[in-house]
PDB file of C-alpha atoms in Angstrom:
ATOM      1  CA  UNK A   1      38.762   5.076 -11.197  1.00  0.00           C
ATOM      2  CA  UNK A   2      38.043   2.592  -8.629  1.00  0.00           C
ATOM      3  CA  UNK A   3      35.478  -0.868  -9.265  1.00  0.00           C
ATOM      4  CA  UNK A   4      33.101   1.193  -7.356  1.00  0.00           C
ATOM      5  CA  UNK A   5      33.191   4.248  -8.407  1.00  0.00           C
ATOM      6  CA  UNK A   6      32.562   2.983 -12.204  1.00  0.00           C
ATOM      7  CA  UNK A   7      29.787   0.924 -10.872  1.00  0.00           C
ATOM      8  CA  UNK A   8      28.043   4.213  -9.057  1.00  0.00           C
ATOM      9  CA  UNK A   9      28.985   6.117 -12.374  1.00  0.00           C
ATOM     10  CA  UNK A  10      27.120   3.130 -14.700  1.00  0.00           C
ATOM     11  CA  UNK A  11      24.181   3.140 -12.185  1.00  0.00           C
ATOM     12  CA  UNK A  12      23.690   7.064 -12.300  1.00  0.00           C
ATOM     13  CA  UNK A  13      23.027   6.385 -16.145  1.00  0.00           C
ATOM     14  CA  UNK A  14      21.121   3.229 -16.394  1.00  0.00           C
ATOM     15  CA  UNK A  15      18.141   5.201 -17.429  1.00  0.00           C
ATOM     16  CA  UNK A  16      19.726   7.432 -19.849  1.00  0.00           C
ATOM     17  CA  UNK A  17      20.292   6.829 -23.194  1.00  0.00           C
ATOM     18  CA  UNK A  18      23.455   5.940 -22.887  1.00  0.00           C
ATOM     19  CA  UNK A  19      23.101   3.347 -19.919  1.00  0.00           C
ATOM     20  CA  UNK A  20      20.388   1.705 -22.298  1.00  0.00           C
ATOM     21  CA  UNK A  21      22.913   1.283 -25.067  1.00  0.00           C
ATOM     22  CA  UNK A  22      25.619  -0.052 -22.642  1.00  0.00           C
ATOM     23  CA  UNK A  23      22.451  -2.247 -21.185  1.00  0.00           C
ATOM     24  CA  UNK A  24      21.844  -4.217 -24.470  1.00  0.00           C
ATOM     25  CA  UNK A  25      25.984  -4.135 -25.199  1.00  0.00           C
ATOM     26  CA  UNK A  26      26.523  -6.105 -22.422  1.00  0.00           C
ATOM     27  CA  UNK A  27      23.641  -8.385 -22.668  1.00  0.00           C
ATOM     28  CA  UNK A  28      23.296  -9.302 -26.224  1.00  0.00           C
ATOM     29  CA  UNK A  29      25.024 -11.962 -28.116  1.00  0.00           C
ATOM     30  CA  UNK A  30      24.612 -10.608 -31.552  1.00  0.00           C
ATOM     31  CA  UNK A  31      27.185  -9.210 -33.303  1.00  0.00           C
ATOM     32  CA  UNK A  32      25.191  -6.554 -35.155  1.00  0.00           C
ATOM     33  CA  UNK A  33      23.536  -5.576 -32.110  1.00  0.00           C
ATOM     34  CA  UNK A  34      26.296  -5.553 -30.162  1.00  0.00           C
ATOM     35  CA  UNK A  35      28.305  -3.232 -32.467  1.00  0.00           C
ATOM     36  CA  UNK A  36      25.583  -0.590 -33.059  1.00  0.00           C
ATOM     37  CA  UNK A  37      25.218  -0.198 -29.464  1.00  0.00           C
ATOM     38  CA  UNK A  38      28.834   0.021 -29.025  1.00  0.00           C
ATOM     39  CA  UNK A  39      28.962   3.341 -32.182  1.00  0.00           C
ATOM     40  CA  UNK A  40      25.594   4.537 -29.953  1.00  0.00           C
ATOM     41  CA  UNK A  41      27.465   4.224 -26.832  1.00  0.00           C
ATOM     42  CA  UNK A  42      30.921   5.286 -28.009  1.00  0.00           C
ATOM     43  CA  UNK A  43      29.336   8.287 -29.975  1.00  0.00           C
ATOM     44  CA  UNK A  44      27.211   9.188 -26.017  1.00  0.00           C
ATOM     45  CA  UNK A  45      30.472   8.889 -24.513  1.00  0.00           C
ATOM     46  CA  UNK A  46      32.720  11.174 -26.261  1.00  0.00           C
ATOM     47  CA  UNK A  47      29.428  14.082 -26.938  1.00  0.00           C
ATOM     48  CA  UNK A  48      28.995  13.829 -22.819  1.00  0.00           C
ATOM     49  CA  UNK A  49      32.808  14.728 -22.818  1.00  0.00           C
ATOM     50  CA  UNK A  50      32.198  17.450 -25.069  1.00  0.00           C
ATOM     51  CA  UNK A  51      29.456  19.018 -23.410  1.00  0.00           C
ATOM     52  CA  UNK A  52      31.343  18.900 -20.102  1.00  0.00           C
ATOM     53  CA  UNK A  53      28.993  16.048 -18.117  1.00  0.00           C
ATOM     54  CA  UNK A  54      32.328  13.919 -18.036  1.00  0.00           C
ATOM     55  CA  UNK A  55      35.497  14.329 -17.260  1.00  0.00           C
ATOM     56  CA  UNK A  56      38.589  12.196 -18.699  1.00  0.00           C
ATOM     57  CA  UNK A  57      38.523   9.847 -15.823  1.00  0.00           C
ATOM     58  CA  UNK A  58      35.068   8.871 -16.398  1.00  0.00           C
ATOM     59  CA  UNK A  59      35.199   9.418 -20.474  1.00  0.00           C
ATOM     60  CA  UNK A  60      38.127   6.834 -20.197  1.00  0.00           C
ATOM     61  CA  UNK A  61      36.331   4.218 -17.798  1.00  0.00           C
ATOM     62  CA  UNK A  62      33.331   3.758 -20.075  1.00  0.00           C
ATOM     63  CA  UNK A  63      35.687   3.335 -23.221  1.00  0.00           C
ATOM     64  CA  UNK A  64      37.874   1.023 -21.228  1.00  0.00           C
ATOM     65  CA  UNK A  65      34.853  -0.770 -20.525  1.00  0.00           C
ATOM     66  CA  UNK A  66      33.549  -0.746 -24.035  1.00  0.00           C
ATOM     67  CA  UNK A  67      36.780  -2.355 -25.590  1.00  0.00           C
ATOM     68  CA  UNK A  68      36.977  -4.917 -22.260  1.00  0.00           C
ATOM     69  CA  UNK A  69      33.688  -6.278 -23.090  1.00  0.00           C
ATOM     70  CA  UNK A  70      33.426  -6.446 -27.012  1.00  0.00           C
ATOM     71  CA  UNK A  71      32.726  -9.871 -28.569  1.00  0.00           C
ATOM     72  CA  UNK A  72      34.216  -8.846 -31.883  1.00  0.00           C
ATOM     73  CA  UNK A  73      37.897  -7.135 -32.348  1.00  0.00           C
ATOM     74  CA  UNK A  74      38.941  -5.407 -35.486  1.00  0.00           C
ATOM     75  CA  UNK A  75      41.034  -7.941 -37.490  1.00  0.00           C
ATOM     76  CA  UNK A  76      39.137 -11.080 -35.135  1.00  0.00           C
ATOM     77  CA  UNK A  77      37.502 -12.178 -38.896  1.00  0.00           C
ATOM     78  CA  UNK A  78      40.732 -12.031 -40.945  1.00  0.00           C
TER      79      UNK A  78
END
């Protein structure tokens, strides 16, 4: 999936729950918030596979885009 075509895809859900979620992810600085939008969005992702709304292209850009933009990786604290 093409720069584009993920940014049409994130636009056509900005005002669902799960372009809300990715909304805050991105913008916040705080850890905490940060990672309970990232389960919220994560969990969105993978039940919008399920119920057919996304395909694996899409289901993979959003996840790729999740673990691009993170602040925290596991094993960052050790």
């Amino acid at each position: 999936m093409n720069k584009s075509d993920f940014t049409n895809l994130y636009m056509a859900y900005r005002n669902h729950p799960l372009g809300h979620a990715l909304k805050i992810f991105s913008e916040t600085s705080d850890i905490d918030t940060q990672h309970r939008m990232y389960i919220s969005a994560k969990t969105m992702i993978h039940l919008l596979k399920y119920q057919g709304e996304f395909n694996s292209e899409q289901e993979s850009a959003f996840l790729d885009y999740l673990e691009k933009n993170v602040l925290v990786r596991a094993g960052a604290m050790h």
